[in-house]
Coordinates of C-alpha atoms and ligand atoms in Angstrom, one line a residue:
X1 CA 15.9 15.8 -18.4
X2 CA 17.2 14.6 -21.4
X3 CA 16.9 10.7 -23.0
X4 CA 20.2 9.2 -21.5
X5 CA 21.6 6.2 -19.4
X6 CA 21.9 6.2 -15.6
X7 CA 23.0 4.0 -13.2
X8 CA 20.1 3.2 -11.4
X9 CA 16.1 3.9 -11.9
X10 CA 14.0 4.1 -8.5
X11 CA 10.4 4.8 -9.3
X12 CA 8.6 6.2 -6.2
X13 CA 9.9 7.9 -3.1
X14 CA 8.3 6.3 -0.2
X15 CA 10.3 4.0 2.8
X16 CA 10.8 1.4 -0.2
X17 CA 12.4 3.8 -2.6
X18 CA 14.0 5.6 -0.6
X19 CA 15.9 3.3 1.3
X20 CA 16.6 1.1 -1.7
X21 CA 18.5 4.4 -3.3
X22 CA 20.0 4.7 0.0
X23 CA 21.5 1.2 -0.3
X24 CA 22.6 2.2 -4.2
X25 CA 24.4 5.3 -3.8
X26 CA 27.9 4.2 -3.2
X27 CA 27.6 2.1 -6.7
X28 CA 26.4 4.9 -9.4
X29 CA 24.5 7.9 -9.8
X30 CA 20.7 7.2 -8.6
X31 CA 18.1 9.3 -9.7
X32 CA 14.3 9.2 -8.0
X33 CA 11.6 9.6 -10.4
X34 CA 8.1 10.3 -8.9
X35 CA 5.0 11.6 -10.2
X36 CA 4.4 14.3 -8.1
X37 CA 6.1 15.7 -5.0
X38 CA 8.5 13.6 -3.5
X39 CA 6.7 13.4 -0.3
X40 CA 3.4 12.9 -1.5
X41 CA 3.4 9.1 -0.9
X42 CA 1.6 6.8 1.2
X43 CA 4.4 6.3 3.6
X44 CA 3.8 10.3 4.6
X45 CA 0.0 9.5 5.6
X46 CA 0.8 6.8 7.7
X47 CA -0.5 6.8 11.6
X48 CA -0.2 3.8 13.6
X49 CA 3.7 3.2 13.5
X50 CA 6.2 0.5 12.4
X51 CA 6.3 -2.8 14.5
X52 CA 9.1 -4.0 15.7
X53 CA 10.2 -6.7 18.2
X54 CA 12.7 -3.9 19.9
X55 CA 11.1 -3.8 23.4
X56 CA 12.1 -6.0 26.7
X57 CA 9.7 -8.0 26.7
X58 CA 8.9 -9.0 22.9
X59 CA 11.2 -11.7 20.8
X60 CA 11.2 -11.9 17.2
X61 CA 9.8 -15.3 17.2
X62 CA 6.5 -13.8 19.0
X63 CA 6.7 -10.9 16.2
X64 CA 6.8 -14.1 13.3
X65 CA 3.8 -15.7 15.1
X66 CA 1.8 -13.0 15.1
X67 CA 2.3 -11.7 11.6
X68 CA 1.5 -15.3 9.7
X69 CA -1.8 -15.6 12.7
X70 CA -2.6 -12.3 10.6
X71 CA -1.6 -14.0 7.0
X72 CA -4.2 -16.7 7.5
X73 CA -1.8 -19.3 6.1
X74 CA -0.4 -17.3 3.3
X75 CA 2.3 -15.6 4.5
X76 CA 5.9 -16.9 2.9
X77 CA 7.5 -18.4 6.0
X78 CA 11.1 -17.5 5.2
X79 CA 10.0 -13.8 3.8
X80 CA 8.7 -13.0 7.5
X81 CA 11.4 -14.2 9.2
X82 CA 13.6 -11.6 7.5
X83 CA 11.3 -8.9 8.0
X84 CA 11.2 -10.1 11.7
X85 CA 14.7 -10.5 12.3
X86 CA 16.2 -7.7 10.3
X87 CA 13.3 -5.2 11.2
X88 CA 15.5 -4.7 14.5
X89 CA 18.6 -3.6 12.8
X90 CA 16.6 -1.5 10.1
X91 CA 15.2 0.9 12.8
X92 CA 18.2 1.0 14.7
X93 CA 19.9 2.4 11.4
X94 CA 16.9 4.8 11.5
X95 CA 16.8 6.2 14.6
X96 CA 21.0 6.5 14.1
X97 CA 19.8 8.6 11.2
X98 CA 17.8 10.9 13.0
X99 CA 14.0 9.5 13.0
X100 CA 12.6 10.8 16.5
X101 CA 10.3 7.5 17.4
X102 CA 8.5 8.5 20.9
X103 CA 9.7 7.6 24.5
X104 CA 8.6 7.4 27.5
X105 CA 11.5 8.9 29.6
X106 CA 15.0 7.9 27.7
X107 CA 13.1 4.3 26.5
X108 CA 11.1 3.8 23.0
X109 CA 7.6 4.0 23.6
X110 CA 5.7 1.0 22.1
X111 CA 2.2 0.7 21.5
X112 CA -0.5 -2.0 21.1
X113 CA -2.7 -2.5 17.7
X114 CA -5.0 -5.2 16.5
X115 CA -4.1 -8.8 16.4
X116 CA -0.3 -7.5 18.1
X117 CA 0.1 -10.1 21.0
X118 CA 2.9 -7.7 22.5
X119 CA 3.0 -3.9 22.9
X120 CA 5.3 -3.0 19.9
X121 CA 4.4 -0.5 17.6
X122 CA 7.0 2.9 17.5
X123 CA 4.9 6.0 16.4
X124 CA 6.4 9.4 16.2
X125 CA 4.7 12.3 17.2
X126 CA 1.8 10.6 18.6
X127 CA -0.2 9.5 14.6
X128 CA 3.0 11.3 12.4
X129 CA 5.2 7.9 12.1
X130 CA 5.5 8.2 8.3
X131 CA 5.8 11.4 8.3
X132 CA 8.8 11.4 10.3
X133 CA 10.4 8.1 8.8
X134 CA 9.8 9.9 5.5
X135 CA 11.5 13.1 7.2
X136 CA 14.9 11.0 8.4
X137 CA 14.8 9.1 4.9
X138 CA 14.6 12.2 2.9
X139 CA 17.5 14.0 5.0
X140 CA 19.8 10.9 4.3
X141 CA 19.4 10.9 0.8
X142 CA 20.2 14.6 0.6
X143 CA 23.1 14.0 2.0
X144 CA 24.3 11.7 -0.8
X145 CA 25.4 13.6 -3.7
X146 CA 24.7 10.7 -6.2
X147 CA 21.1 10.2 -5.5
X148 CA 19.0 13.0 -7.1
X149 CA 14.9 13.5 -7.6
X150 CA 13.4 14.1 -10.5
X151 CA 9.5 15.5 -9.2
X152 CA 6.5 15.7 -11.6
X153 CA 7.4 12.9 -14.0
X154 CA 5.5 10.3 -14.3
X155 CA 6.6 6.0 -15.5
X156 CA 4.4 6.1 -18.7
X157 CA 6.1 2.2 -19.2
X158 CA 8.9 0.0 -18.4
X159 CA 11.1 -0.5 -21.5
X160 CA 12.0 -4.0 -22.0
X161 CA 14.2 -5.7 -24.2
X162 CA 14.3 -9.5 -24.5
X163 CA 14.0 -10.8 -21.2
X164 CA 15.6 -7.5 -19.4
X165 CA 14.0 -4.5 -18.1
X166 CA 16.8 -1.2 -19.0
X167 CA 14.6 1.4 -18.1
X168 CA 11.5 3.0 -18.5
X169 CA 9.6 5.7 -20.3
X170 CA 8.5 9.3 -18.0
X171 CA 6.3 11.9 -19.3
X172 CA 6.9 14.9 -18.0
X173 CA 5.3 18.4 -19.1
X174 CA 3.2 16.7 -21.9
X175 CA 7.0 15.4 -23.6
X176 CA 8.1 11.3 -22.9
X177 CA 11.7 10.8 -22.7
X178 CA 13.2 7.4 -22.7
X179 CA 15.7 7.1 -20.0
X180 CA 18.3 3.6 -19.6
X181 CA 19.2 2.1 -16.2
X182 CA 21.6 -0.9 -15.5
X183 CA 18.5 -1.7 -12.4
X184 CA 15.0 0.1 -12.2
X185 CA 13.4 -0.7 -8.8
X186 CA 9.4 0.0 -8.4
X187 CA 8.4 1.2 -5.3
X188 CA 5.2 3.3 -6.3
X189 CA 3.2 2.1 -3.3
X190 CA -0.7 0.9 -3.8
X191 CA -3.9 1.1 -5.5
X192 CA -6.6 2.5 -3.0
X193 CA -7.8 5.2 -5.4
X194 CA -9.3 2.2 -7.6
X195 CA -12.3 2.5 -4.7
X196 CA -14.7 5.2 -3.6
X197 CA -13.9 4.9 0.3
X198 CA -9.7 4.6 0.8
X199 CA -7.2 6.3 3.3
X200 CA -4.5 6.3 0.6
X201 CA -3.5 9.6 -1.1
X202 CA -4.3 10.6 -4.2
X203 CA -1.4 9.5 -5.8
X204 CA -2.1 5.4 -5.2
X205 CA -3.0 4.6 -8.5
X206 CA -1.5 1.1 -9.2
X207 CA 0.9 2.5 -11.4
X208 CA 3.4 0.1 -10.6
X209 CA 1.5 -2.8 -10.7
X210 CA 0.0 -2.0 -14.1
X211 CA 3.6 -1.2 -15.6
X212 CA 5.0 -4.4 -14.4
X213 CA 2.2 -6.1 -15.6
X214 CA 2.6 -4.8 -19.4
X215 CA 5.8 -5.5 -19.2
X216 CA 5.1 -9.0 -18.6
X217 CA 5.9 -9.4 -14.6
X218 CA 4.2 -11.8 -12.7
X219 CA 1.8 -10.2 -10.2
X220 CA 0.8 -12.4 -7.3
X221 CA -2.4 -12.6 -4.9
X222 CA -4.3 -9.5 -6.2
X223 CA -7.4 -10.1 -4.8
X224 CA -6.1 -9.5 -1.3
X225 CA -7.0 -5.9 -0.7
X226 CA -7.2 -4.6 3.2
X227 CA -9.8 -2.6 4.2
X228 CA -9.3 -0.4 7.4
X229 CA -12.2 -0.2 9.4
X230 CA -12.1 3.1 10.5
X231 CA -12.1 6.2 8.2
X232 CA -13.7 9.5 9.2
X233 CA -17.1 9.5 7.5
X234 CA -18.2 13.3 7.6
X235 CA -20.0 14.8 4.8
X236 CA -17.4 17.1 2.7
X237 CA -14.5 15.9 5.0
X238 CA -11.3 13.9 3.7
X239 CA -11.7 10.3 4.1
X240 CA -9.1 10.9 6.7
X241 CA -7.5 7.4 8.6
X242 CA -8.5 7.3 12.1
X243 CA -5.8 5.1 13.1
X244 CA -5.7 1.6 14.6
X245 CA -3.6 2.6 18.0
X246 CA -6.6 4.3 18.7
X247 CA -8.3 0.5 19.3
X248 CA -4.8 0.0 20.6
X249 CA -5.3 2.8 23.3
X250 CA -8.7 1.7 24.1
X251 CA -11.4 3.7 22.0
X252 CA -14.9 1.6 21.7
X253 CA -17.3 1.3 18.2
X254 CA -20.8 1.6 18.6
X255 CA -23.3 1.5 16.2
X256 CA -25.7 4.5 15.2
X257 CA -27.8 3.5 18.3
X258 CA -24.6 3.8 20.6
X259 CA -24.5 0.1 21.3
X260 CA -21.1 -1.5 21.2
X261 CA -21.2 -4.3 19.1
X262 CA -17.5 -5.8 18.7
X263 CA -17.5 -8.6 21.3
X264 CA -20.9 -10.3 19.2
X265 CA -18.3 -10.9 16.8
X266 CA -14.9 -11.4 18.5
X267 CA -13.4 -12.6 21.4
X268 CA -11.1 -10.2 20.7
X269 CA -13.8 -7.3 20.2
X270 CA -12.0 -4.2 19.0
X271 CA -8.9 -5.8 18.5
X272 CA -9.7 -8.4 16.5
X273 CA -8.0 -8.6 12.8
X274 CA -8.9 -5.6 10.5
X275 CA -11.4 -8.1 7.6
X276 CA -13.3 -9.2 11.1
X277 CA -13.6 -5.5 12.3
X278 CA -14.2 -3.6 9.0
X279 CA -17.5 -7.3 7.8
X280 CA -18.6 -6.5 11.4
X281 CA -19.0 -2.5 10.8
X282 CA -20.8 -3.4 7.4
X283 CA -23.4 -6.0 9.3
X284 CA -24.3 -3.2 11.7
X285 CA -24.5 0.0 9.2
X286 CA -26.6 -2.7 7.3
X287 CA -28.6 -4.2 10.7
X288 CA -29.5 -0.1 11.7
X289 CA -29.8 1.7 7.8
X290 CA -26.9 3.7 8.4
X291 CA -24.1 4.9 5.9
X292 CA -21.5 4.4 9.4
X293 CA -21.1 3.5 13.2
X294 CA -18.5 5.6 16.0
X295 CA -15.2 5.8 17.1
X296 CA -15.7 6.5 21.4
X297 CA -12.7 7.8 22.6
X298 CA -15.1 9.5 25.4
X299 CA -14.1 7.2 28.4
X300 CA -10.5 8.0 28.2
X301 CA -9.1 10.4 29.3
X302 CA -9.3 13.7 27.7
X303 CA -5.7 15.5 27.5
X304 CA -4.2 11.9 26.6
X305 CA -5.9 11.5 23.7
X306 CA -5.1 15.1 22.2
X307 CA -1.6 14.1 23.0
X308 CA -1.1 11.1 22.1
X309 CA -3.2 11.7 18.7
X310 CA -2.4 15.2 17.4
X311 CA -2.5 15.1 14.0
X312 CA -6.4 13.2 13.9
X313 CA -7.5 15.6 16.6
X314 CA -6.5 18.9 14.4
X315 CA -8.0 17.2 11.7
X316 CA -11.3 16.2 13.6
X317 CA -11.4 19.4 14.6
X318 CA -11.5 21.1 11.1
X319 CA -15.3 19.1 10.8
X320 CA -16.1 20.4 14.4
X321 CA -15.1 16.9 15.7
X322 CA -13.5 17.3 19.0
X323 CA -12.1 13.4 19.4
X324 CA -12.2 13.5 23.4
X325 CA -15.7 14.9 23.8
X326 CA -17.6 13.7 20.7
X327 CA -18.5 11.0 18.9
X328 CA -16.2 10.2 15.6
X329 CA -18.5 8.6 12.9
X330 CA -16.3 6.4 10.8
X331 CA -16.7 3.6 8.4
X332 CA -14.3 0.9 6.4
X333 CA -12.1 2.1 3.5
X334 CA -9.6 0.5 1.2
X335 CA -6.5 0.8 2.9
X336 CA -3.5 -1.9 1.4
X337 CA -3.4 -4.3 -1.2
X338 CA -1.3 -7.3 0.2
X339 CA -0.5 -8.5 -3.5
X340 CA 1.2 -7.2 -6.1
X341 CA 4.6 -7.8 -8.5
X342 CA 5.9 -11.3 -6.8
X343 CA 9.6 -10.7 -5.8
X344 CA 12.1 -13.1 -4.7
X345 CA 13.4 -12.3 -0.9
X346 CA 15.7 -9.5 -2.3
X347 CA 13.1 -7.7 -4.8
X348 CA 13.9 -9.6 -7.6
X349 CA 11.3 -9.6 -10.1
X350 CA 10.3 -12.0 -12.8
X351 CA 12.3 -9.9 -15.2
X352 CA 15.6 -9.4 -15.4
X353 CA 17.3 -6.0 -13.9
X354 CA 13.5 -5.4 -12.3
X355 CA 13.4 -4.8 -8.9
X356 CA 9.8 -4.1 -6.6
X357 CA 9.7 -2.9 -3.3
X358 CA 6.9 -1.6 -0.8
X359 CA 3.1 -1.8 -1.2
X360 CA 3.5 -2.1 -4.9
X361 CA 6.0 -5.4 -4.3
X362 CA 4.3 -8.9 -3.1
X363 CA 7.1 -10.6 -1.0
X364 CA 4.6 -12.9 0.9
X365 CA 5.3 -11.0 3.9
X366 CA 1.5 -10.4 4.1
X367 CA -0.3 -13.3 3.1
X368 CA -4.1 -12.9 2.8
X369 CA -4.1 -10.2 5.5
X370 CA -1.5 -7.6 6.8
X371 CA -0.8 -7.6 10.4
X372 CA -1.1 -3.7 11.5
X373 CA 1.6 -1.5 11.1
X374 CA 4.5 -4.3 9.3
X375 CA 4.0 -2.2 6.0
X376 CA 6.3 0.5 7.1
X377 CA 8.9 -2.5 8.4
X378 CA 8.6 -3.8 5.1
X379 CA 9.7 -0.7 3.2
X380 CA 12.5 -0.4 5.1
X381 CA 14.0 -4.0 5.6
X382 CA 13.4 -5.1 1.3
X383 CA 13.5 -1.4 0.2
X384 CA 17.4 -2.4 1.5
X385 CA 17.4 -5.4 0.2
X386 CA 16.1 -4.9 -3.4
X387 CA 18.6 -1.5 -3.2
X388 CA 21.8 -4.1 -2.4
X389 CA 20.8 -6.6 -5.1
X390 CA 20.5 -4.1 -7.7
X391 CA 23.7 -2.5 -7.3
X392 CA 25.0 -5.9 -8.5
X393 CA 24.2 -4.6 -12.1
X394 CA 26.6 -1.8 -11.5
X395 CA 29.1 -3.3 -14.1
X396 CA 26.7 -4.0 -17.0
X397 CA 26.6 -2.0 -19.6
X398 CA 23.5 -0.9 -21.9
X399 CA 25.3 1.0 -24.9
X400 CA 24.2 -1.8 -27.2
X401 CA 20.3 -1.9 -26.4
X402 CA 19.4 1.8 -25.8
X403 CA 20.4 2.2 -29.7
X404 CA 17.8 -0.8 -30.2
X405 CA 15.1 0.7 -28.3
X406 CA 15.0 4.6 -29.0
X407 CA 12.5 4.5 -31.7
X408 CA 10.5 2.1 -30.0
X409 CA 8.3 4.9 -28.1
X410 CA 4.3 4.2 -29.2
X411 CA 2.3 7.3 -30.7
X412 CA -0.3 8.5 -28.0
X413 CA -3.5 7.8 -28.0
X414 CA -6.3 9.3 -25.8
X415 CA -8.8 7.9 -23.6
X416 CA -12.4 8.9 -24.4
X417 CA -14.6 6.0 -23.2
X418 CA -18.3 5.6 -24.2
X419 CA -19.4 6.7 -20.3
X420 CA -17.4 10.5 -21.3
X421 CA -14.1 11.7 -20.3
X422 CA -11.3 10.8 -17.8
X423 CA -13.0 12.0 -14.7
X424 CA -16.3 10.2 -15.3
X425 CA -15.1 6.9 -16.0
X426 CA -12.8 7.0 -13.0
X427 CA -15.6 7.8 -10.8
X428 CA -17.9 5.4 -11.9
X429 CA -14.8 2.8 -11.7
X430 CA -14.6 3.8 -8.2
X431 CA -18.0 3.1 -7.1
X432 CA -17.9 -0.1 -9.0
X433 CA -14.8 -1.5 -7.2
X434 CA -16.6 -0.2 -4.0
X435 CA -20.0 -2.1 -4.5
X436 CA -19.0 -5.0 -6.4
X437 CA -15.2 -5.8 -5.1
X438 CA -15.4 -4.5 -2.0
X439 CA -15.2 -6.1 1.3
X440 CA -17.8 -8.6 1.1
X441 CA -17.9 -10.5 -2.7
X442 CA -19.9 -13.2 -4.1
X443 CA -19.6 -14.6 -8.0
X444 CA -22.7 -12.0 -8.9
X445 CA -21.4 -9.0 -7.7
X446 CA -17.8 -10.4 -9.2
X447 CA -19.3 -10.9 -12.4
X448 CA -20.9 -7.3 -12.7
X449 CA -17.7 -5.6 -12.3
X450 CA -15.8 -7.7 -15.0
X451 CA -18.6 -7.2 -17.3
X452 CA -18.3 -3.4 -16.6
X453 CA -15.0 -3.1 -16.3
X454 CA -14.2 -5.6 -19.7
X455 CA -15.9 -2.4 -21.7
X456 CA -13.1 0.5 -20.4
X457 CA -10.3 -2.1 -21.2
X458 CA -10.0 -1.0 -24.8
X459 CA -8.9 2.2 -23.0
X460 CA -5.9 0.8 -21.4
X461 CA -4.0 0.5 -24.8
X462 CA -1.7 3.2 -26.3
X463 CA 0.3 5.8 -24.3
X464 CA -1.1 9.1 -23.2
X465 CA 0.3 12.4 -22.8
X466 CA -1.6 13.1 -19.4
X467 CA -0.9 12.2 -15.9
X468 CA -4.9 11.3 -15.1
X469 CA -5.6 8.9 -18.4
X470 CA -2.3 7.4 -17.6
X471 CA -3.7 7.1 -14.0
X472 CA -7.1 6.4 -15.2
X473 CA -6.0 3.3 -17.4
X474 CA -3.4 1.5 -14.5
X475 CA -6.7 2.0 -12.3
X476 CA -8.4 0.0 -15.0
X477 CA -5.6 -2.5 -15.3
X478 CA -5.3 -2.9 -11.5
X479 CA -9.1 -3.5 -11.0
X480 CA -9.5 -6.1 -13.8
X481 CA -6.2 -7.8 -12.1
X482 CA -8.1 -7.8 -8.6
X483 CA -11.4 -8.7 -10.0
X484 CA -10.1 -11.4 -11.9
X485 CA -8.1 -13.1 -9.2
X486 CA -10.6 -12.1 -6.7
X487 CA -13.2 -14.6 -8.8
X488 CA -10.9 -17.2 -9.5
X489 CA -10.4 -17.5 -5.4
X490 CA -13.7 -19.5 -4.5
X491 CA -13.2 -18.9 -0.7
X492 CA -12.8 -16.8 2.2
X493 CA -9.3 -16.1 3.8
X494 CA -7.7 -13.5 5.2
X495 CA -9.2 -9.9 3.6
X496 CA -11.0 -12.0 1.0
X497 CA -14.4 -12.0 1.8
X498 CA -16.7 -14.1 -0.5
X499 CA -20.4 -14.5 0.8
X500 CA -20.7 -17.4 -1.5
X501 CA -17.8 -19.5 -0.6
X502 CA -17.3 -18.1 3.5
X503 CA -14.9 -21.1 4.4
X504 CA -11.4 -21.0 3.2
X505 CA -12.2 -23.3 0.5
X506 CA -9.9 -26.3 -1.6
X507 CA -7.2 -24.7 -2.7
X508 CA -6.7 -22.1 0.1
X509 CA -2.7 -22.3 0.4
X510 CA -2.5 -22.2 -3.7
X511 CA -1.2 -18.2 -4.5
X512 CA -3.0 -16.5 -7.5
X513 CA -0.7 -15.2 -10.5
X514 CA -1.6 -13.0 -13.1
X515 CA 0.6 -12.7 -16.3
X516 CA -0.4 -10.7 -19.3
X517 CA -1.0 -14.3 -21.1
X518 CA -3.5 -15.8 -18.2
X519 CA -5.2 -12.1 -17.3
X520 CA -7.2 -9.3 -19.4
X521 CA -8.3 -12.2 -22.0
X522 CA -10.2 -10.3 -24.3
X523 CA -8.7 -6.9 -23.8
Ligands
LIG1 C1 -3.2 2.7 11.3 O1 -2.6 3.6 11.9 O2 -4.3 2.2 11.7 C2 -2.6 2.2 10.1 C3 -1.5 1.3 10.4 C4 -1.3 0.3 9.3 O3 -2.1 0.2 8.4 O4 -0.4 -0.5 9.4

């Protein structure tokens, strides 16, 4: 593609992006940048489902409760109740659009997961709900002739003139083009490759968030990173999601010695929230020396299971893991950052013509901790939102300031730190954010990984002409921006975890902002 001006930039083709180009395709011609495939995205790995307060005997209301319970007094009121009360209307679109959710009979089929106090989580194809929303999504846009993808490019940088964002800079093939857009929305998903143990894909780098962030967007509660307690932990094997609804259907954790140990910690034993689930699987692989503890699906019964969890029991079975007979050894990975670029309720970011939507977007939805399975919701019901609020830019023109801006593209520059080559340091970075900003933090461990990570942040300078040191040097970015906040917060809520401040401390319902003036001092 050549440098020119579109009508609208969506960066990232998950539920957010993809609905919000939905929403923009009557107003201009759309195009879908993503840096690899555009399925390759978190929204196609995910298992449990989408909640939604659809079935008889749910309300809204109960849905709201449950979600700020979750947020541990950080949610944003008024940003829940529109995921609540527009999630409804959202899937019903969906399903009208071909998304096949599973029933029981002619009805939806809704299922239970962690700190849910109704039954109302929609899964397709028993662990495939992403897959399939991803599926419908995908089918829709094809159908809109304005909308097109452009595959294997990836968002070097935002471009930014005065207080506006007109588009951003893709390298694609080893060559950057510059290309203008009355609106860019970011919906590039999360960060869960900054750690050693995650469930997301490969391609959840933090690009969005470190692009944003450069271009001088205001990220909000970084420090708030989910771990899921339950990722297959088998020598050689993917560290494949064993999903929630399996809790939800009844499965049991037991510890190395086959004692069930859940209800020591919570009255709500293998439903209680993920941060209590995934400290309580770390006390007992510490308690018995053991690198993980089991998944027991053993006392249910057999054929259900293989049914109503296809995809994990292929899977499983690759590593000789057959999830109705055997034992599944698992342990806690990085699963969803809660924080990210602040928006406004319709996407709006601190710069003008910037939209965010999905994992990489903080609404507030979240809070300190996201309630199971509203992730998916989220995409959907502000991926719409951001996508109507950015066609209101359909009239502006950009003639003037893409003349400004074309020389502006900096030289490269590569990324050789003194710890070797790409692939080193982003190893090492891994293990660092694993052991020292993981789930459990104290000031020490907090203090080793800024020291540590303060020497690769000479390397997030310059532009360069490769997908991985541009990967490698938002993963840098991303995990000073968590570190940093994840210090400053001197208390325990929701998924943040700090051994040496475990009550919720002073300033508990204050959010944490980062800004390129208050963060990467020293850089
Ligand atoms: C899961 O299936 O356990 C993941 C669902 C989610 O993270 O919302």
């Amino acid at each position: 593609m050549d440098e020119g001006v579109i009508d609208f930039l969506v960066i990232g083709s998950g539920v957010a992006g993809l609905r919000a180009a939905i929403e923009l395709a009557p107003y201009g011609n759309v195009l879908i940048v993503t840096k690899d495939v555009p399925t390759e995205s978190s929204t196609e790995y995910a298992q449990g489902g989408i909640a939604v307060a659809l079935s008889e005997d749910d309300e809204v209301g109960i849905h709201f409760e449950d979600t700020l319970r979750a947020g541990d007094g950080l949610c944003r009121e008024e940003a829940v109740r529109v995921l609540v009360e527009e999630g409804p209307q959202r899937i019903k679109e969906l399903i009208s659009w071909g998304a096949a959710f599973d029933r029981e009979g002619r009805e939806l089929a809704f299922a239970r997961e962690a700190a849910h106090t109704k039954d109302r989580i929609l899964h397709a194809h028993g662990d495939s709900t992403g897959r399939e929303i991803e599926r419908a999504l995908l089918n829709q846009v094809r159908k809109l002739s304005s909308v097109k993808k452009y595959p294997f490019a990836f968002t070097i940088d935002l471009i930014v003139s005065g207080d506006e964002c007109i588009g951003a800079h893709i390298l694609r093939e080893g060559k950057v083009t510059s290309l203008f857009a009355k609106a860019t929305i970011l919906a590039t998903g999360g960060a869960g490759q900054i750690y050693e143990r995650t469930t997301n894909p490969e391609v959840a780098t933090g690009d969005g968030m470190a692009i944003a962030f450069r271009a001088g967007a205001v990220l909000e509660d970084m420090e708030f990173v989910q771990f899921h307690p339950t990722s297959l932990y088998v020598q050689g094997a993917p560290q494949f999601l064993l999903s929630e609804a399996m809790r939800g259907e009844g499965a049991l954790l037991r510890n190395v010695n086959g004692e069930l140990f859940m209800e020591r910690y919570h009255p709500l034993a293998e439903l209680a929230p993920r941060d209590v689930v995934s400290r309580a699987i770390i006390s007992e692989m510490v308690k018995t020396g053991s690198s993980h503890v089991y998944l027991d699906l053993t006392h249910l019964n057999k054929d259900f299971v293989r049914m109503r969890f296809p995809r994990i029991n292929a899977t499983c079975k690759i590593y000789h893991i057959d999830i109705a007979e055997d034992l599944i050894p698992v342990s806690p990975a990085a699963h969803y950052v809660m924080g990210g670029v602040k928006t406004d309720l319709n996407g709006a970011t601190d710069i003008c013509r910037l939209y965010a939507a999905g994992e990489v977007a903080c609404t507030g939805v979240h809070g300190a901790n996201r309630l199971a399975s509203n992730s998916l919701l989220e995409g959907l019901v502000f991926g719409a939102r951001a996508g109507i609020a950015a066609s209101q830019h359909r009239q502006q023109s950009l003639e003037i300031r893409k003349k400004m801006i074309l020389a502006t593209v900096r030289p490269a520059t590569a990324i050789n730190g003194p710890d070797g080559g790409t692939g080193e340091i982003r190893a090492l970075l891994r293990s660092l954010m694993w052991q020292k900003v993981g789930i459990i933090r104290c000031l020490e461990s907090l203090s080793a990984a800024r020291e540590r990570l303060s020497l690769w942040l000479p390397y997030v300078d310059g532009i360069c002409l490769k997908r991985q040191e541009q990967e490698l040097k938002n993963m840098v970015t991303v995990a000073y921006l968590i570190t940093e906040a994840a210090t400053a917060r001197k208390g325990s809520i929701g998924a943040h975890y700090r051994s040496d401040f475990p009550g919720h401390g002073k300033d508990w319902k204050r959010h944490t902002l980062s800004t390129r003036d208050t963060a990467l001092r020293g850089a």
